Short mmCIF file of C-alpha atoms and ligand atoms in Angstrom, two decimals:
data_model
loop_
_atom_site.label_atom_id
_atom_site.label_comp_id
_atom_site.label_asym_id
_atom_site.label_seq_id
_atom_site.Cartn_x
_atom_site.Cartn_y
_atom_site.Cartn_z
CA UNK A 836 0.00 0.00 0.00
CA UNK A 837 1.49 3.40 -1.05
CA UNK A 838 2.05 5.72 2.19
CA UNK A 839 0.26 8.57 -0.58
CA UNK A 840 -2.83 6.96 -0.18
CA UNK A 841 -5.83 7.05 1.80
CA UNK A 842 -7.50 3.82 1.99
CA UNK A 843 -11.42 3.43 1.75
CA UNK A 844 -13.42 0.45 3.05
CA UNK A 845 -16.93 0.08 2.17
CA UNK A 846 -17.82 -2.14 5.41
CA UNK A 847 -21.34 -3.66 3.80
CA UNK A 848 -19.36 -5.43 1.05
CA UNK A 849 -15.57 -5.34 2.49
CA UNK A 850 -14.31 -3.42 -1.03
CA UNK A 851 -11.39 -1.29 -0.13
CA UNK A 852 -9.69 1.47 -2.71
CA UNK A 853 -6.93 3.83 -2.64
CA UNK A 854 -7.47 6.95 -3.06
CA UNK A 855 -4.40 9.48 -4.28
CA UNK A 856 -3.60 12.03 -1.71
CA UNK A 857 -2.42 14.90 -3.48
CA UNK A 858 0.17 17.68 -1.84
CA UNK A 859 -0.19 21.13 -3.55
CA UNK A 860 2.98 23.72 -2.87
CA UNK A 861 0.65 24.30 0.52
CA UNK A 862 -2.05 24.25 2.26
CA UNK A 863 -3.57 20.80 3.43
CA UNK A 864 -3.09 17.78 1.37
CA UNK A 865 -6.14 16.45 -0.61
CA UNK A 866 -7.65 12.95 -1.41
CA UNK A 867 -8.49 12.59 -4.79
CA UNK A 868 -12.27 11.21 -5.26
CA UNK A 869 -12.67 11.33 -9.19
CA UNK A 870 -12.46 7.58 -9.24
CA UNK A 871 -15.08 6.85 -6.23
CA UNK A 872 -18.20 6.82 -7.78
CA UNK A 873 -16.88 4.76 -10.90
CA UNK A 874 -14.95 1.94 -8.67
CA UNK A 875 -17.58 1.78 -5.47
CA UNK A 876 -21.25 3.39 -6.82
CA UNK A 877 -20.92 6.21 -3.53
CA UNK A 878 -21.27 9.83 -3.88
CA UNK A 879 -19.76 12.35 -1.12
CA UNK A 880 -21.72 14.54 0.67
CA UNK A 881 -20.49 17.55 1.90
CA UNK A 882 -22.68 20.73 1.87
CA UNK A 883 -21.51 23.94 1.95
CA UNK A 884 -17.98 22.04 0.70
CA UNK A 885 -16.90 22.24 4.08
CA UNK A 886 -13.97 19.62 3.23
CA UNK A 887 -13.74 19.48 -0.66
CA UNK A 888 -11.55 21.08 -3.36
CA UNK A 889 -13.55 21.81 -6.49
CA UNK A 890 -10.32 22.76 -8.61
CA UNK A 891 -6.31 23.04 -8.67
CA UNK A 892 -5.74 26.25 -8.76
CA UNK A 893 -2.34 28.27 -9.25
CA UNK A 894 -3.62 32.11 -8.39
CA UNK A 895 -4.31 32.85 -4.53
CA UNK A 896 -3.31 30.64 -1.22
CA UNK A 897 -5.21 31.39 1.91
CA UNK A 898 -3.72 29.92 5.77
CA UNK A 899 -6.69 29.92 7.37
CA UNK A 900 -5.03 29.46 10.71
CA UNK A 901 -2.16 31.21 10.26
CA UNK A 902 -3.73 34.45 8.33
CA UNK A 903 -2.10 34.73 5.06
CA UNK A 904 -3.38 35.23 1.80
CA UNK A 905 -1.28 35.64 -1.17
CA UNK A 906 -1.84 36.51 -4.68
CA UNK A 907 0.74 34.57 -7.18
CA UNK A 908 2.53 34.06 -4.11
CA UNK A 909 2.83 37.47 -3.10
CA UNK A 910 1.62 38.64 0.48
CA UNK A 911 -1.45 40.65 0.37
CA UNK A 912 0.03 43.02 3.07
CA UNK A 913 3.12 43.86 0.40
CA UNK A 914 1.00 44.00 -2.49
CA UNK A 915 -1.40 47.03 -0.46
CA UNK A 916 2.10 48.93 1.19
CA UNK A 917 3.51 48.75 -2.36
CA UNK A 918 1.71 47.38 -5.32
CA UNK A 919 -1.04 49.58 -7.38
CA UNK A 920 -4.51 48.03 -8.49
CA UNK A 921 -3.61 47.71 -11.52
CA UNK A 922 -0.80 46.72 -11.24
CA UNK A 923 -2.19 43.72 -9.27
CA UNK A 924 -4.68 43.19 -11.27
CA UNK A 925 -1.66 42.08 -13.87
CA UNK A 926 -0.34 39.73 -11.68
CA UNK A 927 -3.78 38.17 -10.66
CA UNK A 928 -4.68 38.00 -14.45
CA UNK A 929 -1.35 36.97 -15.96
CA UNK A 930 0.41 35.18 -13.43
CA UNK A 931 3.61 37.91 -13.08
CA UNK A 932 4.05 41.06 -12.13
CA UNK A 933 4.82 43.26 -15.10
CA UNK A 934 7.79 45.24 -15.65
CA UNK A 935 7.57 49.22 -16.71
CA UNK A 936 6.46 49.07 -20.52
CA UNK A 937 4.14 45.78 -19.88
CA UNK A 938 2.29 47.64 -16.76
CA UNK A 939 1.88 50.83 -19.23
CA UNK A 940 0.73 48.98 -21.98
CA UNK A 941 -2.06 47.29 -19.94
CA UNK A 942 -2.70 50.69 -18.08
CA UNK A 943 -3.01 52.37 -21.51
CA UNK A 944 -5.43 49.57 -22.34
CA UNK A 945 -7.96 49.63 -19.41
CA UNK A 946 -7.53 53.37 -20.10
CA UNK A 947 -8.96 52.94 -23.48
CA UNK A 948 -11.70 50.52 -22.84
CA UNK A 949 -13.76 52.29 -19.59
CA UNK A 950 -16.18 54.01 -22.37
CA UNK A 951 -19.86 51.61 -23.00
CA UNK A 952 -21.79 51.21 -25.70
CA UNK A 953 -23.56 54.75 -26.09
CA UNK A 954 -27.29 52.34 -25.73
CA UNK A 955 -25.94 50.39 -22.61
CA UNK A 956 -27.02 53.41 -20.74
CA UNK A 957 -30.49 53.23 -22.08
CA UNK A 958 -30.87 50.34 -20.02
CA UNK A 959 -30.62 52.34 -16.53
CA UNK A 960 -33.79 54.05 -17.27
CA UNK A 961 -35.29 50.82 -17.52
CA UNK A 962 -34.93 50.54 -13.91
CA UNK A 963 -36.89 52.04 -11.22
CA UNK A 964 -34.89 54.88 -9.31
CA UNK A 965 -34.45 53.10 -6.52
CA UNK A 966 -33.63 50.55 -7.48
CA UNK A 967 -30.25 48.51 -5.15
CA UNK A 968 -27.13 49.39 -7.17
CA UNK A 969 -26.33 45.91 -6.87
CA UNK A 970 -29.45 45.12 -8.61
CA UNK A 971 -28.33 47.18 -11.50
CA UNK A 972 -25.09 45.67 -11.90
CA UNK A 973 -26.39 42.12 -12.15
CA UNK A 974 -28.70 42.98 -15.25
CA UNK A 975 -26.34 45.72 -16.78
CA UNK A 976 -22.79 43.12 -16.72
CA UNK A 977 -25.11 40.59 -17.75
CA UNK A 978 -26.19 42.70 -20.89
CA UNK A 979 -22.66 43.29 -21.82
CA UNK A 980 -23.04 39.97 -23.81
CA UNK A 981 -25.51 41.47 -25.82
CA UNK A 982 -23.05 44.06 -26.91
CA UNK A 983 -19.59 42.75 -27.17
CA UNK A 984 -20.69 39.73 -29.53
CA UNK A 985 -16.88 39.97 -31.30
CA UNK A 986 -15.17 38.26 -28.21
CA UNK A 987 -17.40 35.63 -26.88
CA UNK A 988 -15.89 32.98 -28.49
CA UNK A 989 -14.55 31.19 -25.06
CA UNK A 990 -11.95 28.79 -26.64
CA UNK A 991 -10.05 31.60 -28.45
CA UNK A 992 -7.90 33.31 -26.45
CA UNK A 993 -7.80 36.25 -28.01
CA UNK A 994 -11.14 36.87 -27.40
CA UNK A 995 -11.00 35.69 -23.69
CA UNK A 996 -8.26 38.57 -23.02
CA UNK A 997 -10.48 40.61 -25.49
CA UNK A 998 -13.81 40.28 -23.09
CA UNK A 999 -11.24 40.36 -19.57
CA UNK A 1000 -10.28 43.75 -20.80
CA UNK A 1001 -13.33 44.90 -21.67
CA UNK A 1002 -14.71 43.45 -18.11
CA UNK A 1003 -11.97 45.10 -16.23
CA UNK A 1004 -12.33 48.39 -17.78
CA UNK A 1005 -15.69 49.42 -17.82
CA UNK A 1006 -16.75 48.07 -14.84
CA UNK A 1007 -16.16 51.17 -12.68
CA UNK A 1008 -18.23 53.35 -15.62
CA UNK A 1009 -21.28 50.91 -15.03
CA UNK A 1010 -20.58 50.63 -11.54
CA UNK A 1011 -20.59 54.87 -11.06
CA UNK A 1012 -23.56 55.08 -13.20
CA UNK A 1013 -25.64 52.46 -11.46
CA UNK A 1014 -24.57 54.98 -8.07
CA UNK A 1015 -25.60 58.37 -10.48
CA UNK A 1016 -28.94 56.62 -11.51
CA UNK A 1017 -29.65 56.04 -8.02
CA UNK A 1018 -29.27 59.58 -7.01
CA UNK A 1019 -31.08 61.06 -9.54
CA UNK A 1020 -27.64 62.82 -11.61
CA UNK A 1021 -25.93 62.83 -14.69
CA UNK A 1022 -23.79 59.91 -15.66
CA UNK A 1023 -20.11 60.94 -15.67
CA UNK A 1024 -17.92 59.59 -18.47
CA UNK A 1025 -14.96 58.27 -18.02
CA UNK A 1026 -11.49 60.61 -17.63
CA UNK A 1027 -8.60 59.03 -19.53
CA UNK A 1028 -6.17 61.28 -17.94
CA UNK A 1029 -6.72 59.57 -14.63
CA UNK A 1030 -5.69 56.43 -13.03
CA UNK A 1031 -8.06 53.69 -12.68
CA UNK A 1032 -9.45 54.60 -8.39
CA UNK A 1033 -8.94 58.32 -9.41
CA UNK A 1034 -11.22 57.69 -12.09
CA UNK A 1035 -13.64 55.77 -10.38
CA UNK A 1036 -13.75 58.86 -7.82
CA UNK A 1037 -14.60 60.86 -10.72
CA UNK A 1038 -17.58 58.97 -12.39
CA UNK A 1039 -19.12 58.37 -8.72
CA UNK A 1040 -18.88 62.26 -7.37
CA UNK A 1041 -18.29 64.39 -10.12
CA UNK A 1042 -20.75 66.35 -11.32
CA UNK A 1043 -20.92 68.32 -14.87
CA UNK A 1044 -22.01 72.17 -13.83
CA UNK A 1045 -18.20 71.87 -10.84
CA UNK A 1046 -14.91 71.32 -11.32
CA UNK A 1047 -13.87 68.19 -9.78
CA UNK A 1048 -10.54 67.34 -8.16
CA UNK A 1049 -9.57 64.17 -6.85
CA UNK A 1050 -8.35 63.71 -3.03
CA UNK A 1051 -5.25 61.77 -3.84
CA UNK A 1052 -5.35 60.36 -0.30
CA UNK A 1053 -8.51 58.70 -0.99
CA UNK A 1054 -7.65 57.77 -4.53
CA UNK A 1055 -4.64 55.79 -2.79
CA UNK A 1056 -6.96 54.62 -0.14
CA UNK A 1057 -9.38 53.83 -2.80
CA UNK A 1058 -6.49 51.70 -5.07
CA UNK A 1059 -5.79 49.66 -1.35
CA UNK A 1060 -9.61 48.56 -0.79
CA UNK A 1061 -9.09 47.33 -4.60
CA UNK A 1062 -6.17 45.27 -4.09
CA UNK A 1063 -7.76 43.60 -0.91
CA UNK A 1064 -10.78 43.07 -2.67
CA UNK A 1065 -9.67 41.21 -6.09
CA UNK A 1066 -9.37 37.59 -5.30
CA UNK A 1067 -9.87 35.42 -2.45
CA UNK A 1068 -9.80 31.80 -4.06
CA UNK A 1069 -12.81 29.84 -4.52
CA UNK A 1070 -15.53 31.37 -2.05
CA UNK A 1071 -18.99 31.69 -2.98
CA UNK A 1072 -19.13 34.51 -5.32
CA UNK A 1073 -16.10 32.89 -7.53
CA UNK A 1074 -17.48 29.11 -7.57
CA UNK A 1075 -20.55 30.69 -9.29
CA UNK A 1076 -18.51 32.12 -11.81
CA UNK A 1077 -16.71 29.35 -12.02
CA UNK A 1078 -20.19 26.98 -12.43
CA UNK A 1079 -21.65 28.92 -14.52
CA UNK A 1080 -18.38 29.69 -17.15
CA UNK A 1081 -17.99 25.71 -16.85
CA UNK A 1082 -21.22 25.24 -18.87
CA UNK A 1083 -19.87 27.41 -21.38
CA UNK A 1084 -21.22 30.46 -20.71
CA UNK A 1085 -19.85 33.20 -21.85
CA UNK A 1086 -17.74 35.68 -18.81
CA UNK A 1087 -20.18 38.46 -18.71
CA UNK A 1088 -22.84 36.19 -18.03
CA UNK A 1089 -20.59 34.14 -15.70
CA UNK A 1090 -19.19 37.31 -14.13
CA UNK A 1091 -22.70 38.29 -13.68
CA UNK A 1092 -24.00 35.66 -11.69
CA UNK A 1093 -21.04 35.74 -10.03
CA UNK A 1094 -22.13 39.83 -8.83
CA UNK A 1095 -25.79 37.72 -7.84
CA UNK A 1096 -23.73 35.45 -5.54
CA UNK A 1097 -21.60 38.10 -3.72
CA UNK A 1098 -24.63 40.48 -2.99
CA UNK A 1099 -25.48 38.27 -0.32
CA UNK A 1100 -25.33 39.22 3.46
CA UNK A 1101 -22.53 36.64 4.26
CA UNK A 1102 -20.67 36.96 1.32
CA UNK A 1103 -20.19 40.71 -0.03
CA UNK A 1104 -23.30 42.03 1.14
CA UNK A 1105 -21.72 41.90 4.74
CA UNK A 1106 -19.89 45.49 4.68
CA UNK A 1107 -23.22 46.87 4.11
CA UNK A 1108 -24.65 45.07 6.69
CA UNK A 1109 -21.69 46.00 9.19
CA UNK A 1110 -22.52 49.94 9.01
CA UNK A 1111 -26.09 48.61 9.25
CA UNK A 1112 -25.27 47.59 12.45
CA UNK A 1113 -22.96 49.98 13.49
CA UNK A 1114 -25.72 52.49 13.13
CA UNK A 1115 -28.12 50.29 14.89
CA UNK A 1116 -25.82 49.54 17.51
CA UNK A 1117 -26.04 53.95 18.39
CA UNK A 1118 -23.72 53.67 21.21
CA UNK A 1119 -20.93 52.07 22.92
CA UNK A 1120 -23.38 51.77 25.95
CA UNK A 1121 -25.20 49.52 23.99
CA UNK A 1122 -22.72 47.28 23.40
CA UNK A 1123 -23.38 44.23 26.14
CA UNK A 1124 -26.59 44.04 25.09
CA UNK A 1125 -26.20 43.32 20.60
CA UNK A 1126 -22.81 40.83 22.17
CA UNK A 1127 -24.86 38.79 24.03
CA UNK A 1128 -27.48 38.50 21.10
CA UNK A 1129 -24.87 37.32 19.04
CA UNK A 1130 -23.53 34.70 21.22
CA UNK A 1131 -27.33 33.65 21.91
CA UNK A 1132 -28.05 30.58 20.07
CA UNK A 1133 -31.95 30.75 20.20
CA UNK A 1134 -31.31 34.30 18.36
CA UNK A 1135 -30.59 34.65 14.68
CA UNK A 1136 -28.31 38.16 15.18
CA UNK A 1137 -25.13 37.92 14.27
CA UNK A 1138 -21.58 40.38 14.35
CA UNK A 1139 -21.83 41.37 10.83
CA UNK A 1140 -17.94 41.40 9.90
CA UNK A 1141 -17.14 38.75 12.17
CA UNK A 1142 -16.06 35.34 11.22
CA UNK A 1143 -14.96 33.76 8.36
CA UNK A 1144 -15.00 29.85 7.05
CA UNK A 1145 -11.21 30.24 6.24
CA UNK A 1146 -9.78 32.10 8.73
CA UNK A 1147 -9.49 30.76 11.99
CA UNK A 1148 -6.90 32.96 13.64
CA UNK A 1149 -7.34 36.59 11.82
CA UNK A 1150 -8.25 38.22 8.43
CA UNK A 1151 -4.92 39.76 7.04
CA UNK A 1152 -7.17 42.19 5.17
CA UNK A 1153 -8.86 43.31 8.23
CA UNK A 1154 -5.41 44.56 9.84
CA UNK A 1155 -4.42 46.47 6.64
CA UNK A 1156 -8.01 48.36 6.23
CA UNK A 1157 -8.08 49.20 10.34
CA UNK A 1158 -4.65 50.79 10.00
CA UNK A 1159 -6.24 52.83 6.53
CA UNK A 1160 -9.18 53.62 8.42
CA UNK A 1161 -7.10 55.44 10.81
CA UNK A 1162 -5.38 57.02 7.99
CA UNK A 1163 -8.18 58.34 5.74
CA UNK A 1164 -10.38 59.40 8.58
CA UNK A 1165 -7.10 61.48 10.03
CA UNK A 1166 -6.40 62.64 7.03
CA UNK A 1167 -10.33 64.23 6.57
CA UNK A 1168 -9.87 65.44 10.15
CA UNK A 1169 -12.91 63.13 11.23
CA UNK A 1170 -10.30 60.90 13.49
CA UNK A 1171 -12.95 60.99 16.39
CA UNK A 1172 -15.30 59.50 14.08
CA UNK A 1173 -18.23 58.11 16.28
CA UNK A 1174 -18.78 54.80 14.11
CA UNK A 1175 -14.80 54.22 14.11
CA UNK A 1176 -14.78 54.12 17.92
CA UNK A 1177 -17.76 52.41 18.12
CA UNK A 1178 -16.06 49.73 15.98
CA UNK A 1179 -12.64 49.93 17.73
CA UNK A 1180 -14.64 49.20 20.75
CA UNK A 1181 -16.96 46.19 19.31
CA UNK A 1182 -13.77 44.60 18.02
CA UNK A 1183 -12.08 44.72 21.42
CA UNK A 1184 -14.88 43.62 23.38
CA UNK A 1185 -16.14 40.74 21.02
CA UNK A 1186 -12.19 39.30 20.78
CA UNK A 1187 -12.22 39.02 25.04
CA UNK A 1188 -15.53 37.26 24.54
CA UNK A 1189 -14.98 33.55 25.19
CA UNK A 1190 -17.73 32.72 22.82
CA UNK A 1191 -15.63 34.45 19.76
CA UNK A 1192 -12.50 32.98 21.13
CA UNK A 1193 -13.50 29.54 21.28
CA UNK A 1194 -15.62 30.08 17.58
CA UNK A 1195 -11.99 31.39 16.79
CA UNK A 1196 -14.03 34.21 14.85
CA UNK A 1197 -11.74 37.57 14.13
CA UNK A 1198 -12.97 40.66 11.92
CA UNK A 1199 -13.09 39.70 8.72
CA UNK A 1200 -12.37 42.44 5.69
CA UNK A 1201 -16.29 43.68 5.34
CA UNK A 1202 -15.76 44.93 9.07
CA UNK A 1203 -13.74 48.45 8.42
CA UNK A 1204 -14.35 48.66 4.56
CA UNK A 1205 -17.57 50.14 5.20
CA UNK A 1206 -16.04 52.74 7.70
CA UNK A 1207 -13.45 54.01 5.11
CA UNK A 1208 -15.74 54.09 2.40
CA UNK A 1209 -18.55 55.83 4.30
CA UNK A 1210 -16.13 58.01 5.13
CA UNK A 1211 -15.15 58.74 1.82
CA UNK A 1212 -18.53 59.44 0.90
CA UNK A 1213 -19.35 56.43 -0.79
CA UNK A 1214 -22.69 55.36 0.18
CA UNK A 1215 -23.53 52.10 2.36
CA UNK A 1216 -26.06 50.49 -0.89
CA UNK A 1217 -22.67 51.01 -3.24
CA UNK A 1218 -20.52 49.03 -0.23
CA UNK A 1219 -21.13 45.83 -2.09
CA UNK A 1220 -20.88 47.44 -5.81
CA UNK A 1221 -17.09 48.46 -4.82
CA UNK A 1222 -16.08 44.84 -3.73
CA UNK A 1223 -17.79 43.65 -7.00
CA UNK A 1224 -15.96 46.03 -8.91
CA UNK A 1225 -12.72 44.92 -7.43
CA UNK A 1226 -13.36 41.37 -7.04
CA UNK A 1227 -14.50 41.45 -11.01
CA UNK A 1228 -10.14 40.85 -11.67
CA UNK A 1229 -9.95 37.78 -9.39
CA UNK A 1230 -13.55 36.25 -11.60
CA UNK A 1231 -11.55 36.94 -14.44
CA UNK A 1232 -8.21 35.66 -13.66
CA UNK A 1233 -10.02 31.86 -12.19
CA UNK A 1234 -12.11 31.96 -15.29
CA UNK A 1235 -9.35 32.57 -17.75
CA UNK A 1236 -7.60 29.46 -15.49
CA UNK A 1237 -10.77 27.70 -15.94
CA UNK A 1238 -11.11 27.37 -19.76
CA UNK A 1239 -7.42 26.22 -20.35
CA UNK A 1240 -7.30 23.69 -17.39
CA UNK A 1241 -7.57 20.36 -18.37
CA UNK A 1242 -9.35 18.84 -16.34
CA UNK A 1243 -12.20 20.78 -16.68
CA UNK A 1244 -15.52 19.77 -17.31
CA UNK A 1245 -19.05 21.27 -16.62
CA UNK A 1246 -19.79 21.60 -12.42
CA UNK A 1247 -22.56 19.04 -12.01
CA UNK A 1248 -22.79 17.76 -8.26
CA UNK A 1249 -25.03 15.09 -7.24
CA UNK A 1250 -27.24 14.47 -4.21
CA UNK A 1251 -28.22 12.87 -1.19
CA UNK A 1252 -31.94 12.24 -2.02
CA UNK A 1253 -34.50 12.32 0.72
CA UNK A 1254 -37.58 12.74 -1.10
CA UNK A 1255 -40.39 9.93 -1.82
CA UNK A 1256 -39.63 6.65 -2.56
CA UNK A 1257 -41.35 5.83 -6.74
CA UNK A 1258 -45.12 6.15 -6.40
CA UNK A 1259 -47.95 6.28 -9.02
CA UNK A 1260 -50.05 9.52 -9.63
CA UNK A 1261 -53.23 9.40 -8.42
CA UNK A 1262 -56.11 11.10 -10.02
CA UNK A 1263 -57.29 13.87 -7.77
CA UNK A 1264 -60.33 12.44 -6.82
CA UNK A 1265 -58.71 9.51 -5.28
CA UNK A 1266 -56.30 11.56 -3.21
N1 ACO B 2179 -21.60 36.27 15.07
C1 ACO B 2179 -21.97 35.34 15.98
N2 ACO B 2179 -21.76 34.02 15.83
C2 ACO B 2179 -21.12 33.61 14.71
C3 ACO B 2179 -20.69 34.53 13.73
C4 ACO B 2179 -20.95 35.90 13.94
N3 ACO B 2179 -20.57 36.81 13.03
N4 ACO B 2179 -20.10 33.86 12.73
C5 ACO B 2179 -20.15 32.55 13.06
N5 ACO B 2179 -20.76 32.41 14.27
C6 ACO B 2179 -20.97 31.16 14.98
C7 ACO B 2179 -22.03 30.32 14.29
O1 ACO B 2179 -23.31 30.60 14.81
C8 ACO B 2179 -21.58 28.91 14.58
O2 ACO B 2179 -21.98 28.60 15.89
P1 ACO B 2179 -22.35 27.06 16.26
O3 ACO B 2179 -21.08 26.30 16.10
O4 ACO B 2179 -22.81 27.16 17.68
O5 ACO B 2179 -23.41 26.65 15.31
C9 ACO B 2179 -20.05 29.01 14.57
O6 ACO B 2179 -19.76 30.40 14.88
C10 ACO B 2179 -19.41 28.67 13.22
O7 ACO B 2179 -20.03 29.47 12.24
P2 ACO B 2179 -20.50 28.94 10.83
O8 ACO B 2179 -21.68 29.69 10.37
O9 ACO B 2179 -20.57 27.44 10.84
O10 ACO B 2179 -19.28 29.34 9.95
P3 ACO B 2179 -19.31 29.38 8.40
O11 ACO B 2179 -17.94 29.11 7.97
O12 ACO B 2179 -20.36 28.51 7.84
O13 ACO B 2179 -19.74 30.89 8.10
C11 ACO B 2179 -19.64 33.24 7.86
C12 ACO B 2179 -18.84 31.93 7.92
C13 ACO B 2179 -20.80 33.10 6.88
C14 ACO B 2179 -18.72 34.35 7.33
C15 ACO B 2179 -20.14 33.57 9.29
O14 ACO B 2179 -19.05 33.74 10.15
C16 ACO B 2179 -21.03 34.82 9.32
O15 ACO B 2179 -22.22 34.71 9.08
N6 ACO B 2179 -20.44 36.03 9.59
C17 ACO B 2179 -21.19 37.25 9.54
C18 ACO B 2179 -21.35 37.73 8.11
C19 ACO B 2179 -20.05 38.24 7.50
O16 ACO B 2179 -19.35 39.03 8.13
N7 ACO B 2179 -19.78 37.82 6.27
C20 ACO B 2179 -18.59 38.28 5.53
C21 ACO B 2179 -17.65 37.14 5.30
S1 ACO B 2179 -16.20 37.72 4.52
C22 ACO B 2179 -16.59 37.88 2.91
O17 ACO B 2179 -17.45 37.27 2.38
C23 ACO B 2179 -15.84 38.83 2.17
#
C-alpha cells in the first residue's frame, strides 16, 4: 500500500480502494475522489464544501489558521504597502508582475476601454430609481453579452483577453452610473487622464455644472480597498462564476452571476450590513446588550464582519483596512469619528468574549471597509458594488484558469436524495 494513499473500506461489502492524496505547494493535502463513484457506486456529501476542493488552482493561497493570503505568491500586506490596483490586477490575471512598458501597456489599455456602448445606458432608465445598485449591476454586466458579440468565443484566447479587458475596464463606468442613476444625476464619463481609483472617484462624485478634483489620499486609499478586494480563491461569489463559465457560458454572463452570488449578506453584502449595524448599535453603551445577542443561540443576530469559514486565527485584510481607516479618517480630520470608535470598541470587546474565542471568529475584511468608504462618501447600498468592482479581476483571472485547465468539465454535483420513494399519480379524486 502506497504511504500517498488514503484507503477506503466500504464495510457492507468489504471493497477497499486507494485513493491518491495529493500535496499542492501548501495548504492541506487532498484525497483525490474522481475515481469513487466509478470503482464503489458512492457519492460524497459535503454541503456547503466544508472539506472538498472543487479545482487546482495556481492564483491565490489562503492559511486559514495562520492568516495569510497571497496573490501569485505574493503577500497581500506587500501587495497594499507597495503594489497599485492595476498593477495587481496584472499579476492576478497573468500570473507575473509586469515590468515598466508591460504595466503601461495594460494601463493604456484599461484606459482605453472604460467608455460603454452609447445604448448600454439606455438600459438604466429601464430601472426604477431606486432601485439597489447591486441590482443594476447584475442585469447591466449581464447585458454586456448582448453588446460585445466579437469576443465571446470562449476557446479563443484572443477573445478571452479581449472580453477580460473589456470586463476590467468598464466596470467602474457601469458601476458609477448604477450609483448616479440612483441619485437622480448625470452619468459621468470616463477621464482618460486619470488612473483607474482616481477615475472611479470621478464617475461616482463628479458632477458636470463643478470642477472636480480628486483627493489623492482617498484615490490611494481607494487603489488599497481594490487590491484587498480582487481575489480570495474559490468562495462563494467565484465558484458561481466558475459553475456557470464551466457550462460554457460566456464571462459576462458568468461574471454576472457571479455579482448575484456576492450580494449576499454573508458573502459581499456583509460590509453593508456592518454599518447597518454599526448604526443600529447607536452607542458604545449599547454594546453588552447586541454581544450577548450574538452569542445567543436561540437568536438569529449575528456580528456582521465577524467570522470567516477560512480564517481561523485573523483576516490579514482586516489589519491592513483598520490601519487605513485610521489614515483616511485622520487625514479628513474626522479621526474621532463616532462609528470608528464604536467599531474599535466592538472589536475589542467581542475578541475578550470567550464565545468568539472559542468560535476562533476575528474581523473579517467587510468589518472596516464600510467605515473608510462611508467616510469617503461612498454610500452604504454602493458598499457591495465596490467589492464587485474589485473582485471582477480575481472572476476573471479563475475563469481565464478555468477554460485552459484540463481537467475541466461542466460543475454538475449530485445528491443525497430524501424525497419519496417511486409512487404512481393518483387522479385527484382519489387523493
Ligand atoms: N456572530 C456570531 N456568531 C457567529 C458569527 C458571527 N458573526 N459567525 C459565526 N458564528 C458562529 C455560528 O453561529 C456557529 O456557531 P455554532 O457552532 O454554535 O453553530 C459558529 O460560529 C461557526 O459558524 P459557521 O456559520 O458554521 O461558519 P461558516 O464558515 O459557515 O460561516 C460566515 C462563515 C458566513 C462568514 C459567518 O461567520 C457569518 O455569518 N459572519 C457574519 C457575516 C459576515 O461578516 N460575512 C462576511 C464574510 S467575509 C466575505 O465574504 C468577504
Amino acid at each position: 500500500m502506497s504511504k500517498n494513499t488514503l484507503t477506503l473500506r466500504d464495510n457492507r461489502t468489504g471493497k477497499t480502494l486507494d485513493l491518491e492524496i495529493q500535496q499542492g505547494v501548501a495548504g492541506p493535502p487532498v484525497v483525490d475522489i474522481r475515481s469513487l463513484y466509478g470503482e464503489m457506486g458512492i457519492f460524497t456529501l459535503d454541503p456547503g464544501f466544508k472539506s472538498t476542493a472543487s479545482c487546482t488552482s495556481q492564483i491565490t493561497f489562503i492559511d486559514g489558521e495562520k492568516g495569510i493570503l497571497l496573490y501569485r505568491g505574493y503577500p497581500i500586506e506587500q501587495l497594499a504597502e507597495k503594489s497599485s490596483f492595476s498593477e495587481t490586477a496584472f499579476l492576478l490575471m497573468k500570473g507575473q508582475l509586469p515590468n515598466q512598458q508591460e504595466l503601461d501597456e495594460f494601463n493604456d489599455l484599461l484606459t482605453h476601454h472604460t467608455m460603454v456602448h452609447e445604448q448600454l445606458l439606455n438600459f438604466y432608465q429601464g430601472f426604477r430609481r431606486d432601485a439597489h445598485p447591486m441590482a443594476i449591476m447584475v442585469g447591466v454586466v449581464g447585458a454586456l453579452s448582448a453588446f460585445y458579440h466579437d469576443s465571446l468565443d470562449i476557446h479563443d484566447p484572443q477573445h478571452r483577453e479581449i472580453s477580460a479587458i473589456r470586463l476590467l475596464a468598464k466596470i467602474p463606468t457601469i458601476a458609477a452610473a448604477s450609483y448616479k442613476h440612483s441619485i437622480g444625476q448625470p452619468f459621468i464619463y470616463p477621464d482618460n487622464h486619470l488612473d483607474y481609483s482616481s477615475n472611479l472617484l470621478k464617475m461616482l462624485f463628479a458632477v458636470p455644472s463643478e470642477e472636480y478634483e480628486v483627493n489623492p489620499v482617498i484615490a490611494q486609499a481607494l487603489d488599497k480597498i481594490l487590491i484587498l478586494h480582487a481575489d480570495h480563491e474559490q468562495n462563494a461569489s467565484t465558484s458561481t462564476v466558475r459553475l456557470a463559465g464551466s457550462t460554457g457560458a460566456n464571462p459576462f454572463a458568468a461574471i454576472s452571476a457571479g455579482i448575484s452570488a456576492l450580494w449576499g449578506p454573508l458573502h459581499g453584502g456583509a460590509n453593508e450590513a456592518v454599518l447597518n449595524m454599526l448604526h443600529e448599535i447607536g452607542d458604545v453603551k449599547h454594546l453588552p446588550k447586541y454581544l450577548k445577542r450574538a452569542t445567543d443561540p436561540d437568536d438569529p443576530f449575528r456580528l456582521m464582519g465577524f467570522g470567516h469559514r477560512v480564517y481561523r486565527n485573523h483576516d490579514p485584510r482586516a489589519r491592513v483596512l483598520r490601519e487605513e481607516a485610521q489614515k483616511v479618517l485622520t487625514a479628513l480630520g474626522r479621526h474621532d469619528d463616532p462609528l470608528f470608535k464604536l467599531a474599535l470598541e466592538l472589536e475589542r470587546i467581542a475578541l475578550e468574549d470567550d464565545y468568539f474565542i472559542k468560535k476562533k471568529l476575528y474581523p473579517n475584511v467587510d468589518f472596516y471597509s464600510g467605515i473608510i468608504e462611508s467616510a469617503m462618501g461612498i454610500p452604504s447600498n454602493m458598499f457591495t458594488v465596490m467589492f464587485a468592482l474589485a473582485r471582477c479581476v480575481g472572476w476573471i483571472a479563475q475563469w481565464k484558469e478555468m477554460i485552459v485547465d484540463k481537467d475541466q468539465v461542466i460543475g454538475r454535483p449530485r445528491q443525497l436524495y430524501t424525497g419519496a420513494a417511486q409512487r404512481d399519480y393518483l387522479p385527484i379524486n382519489k387523493r
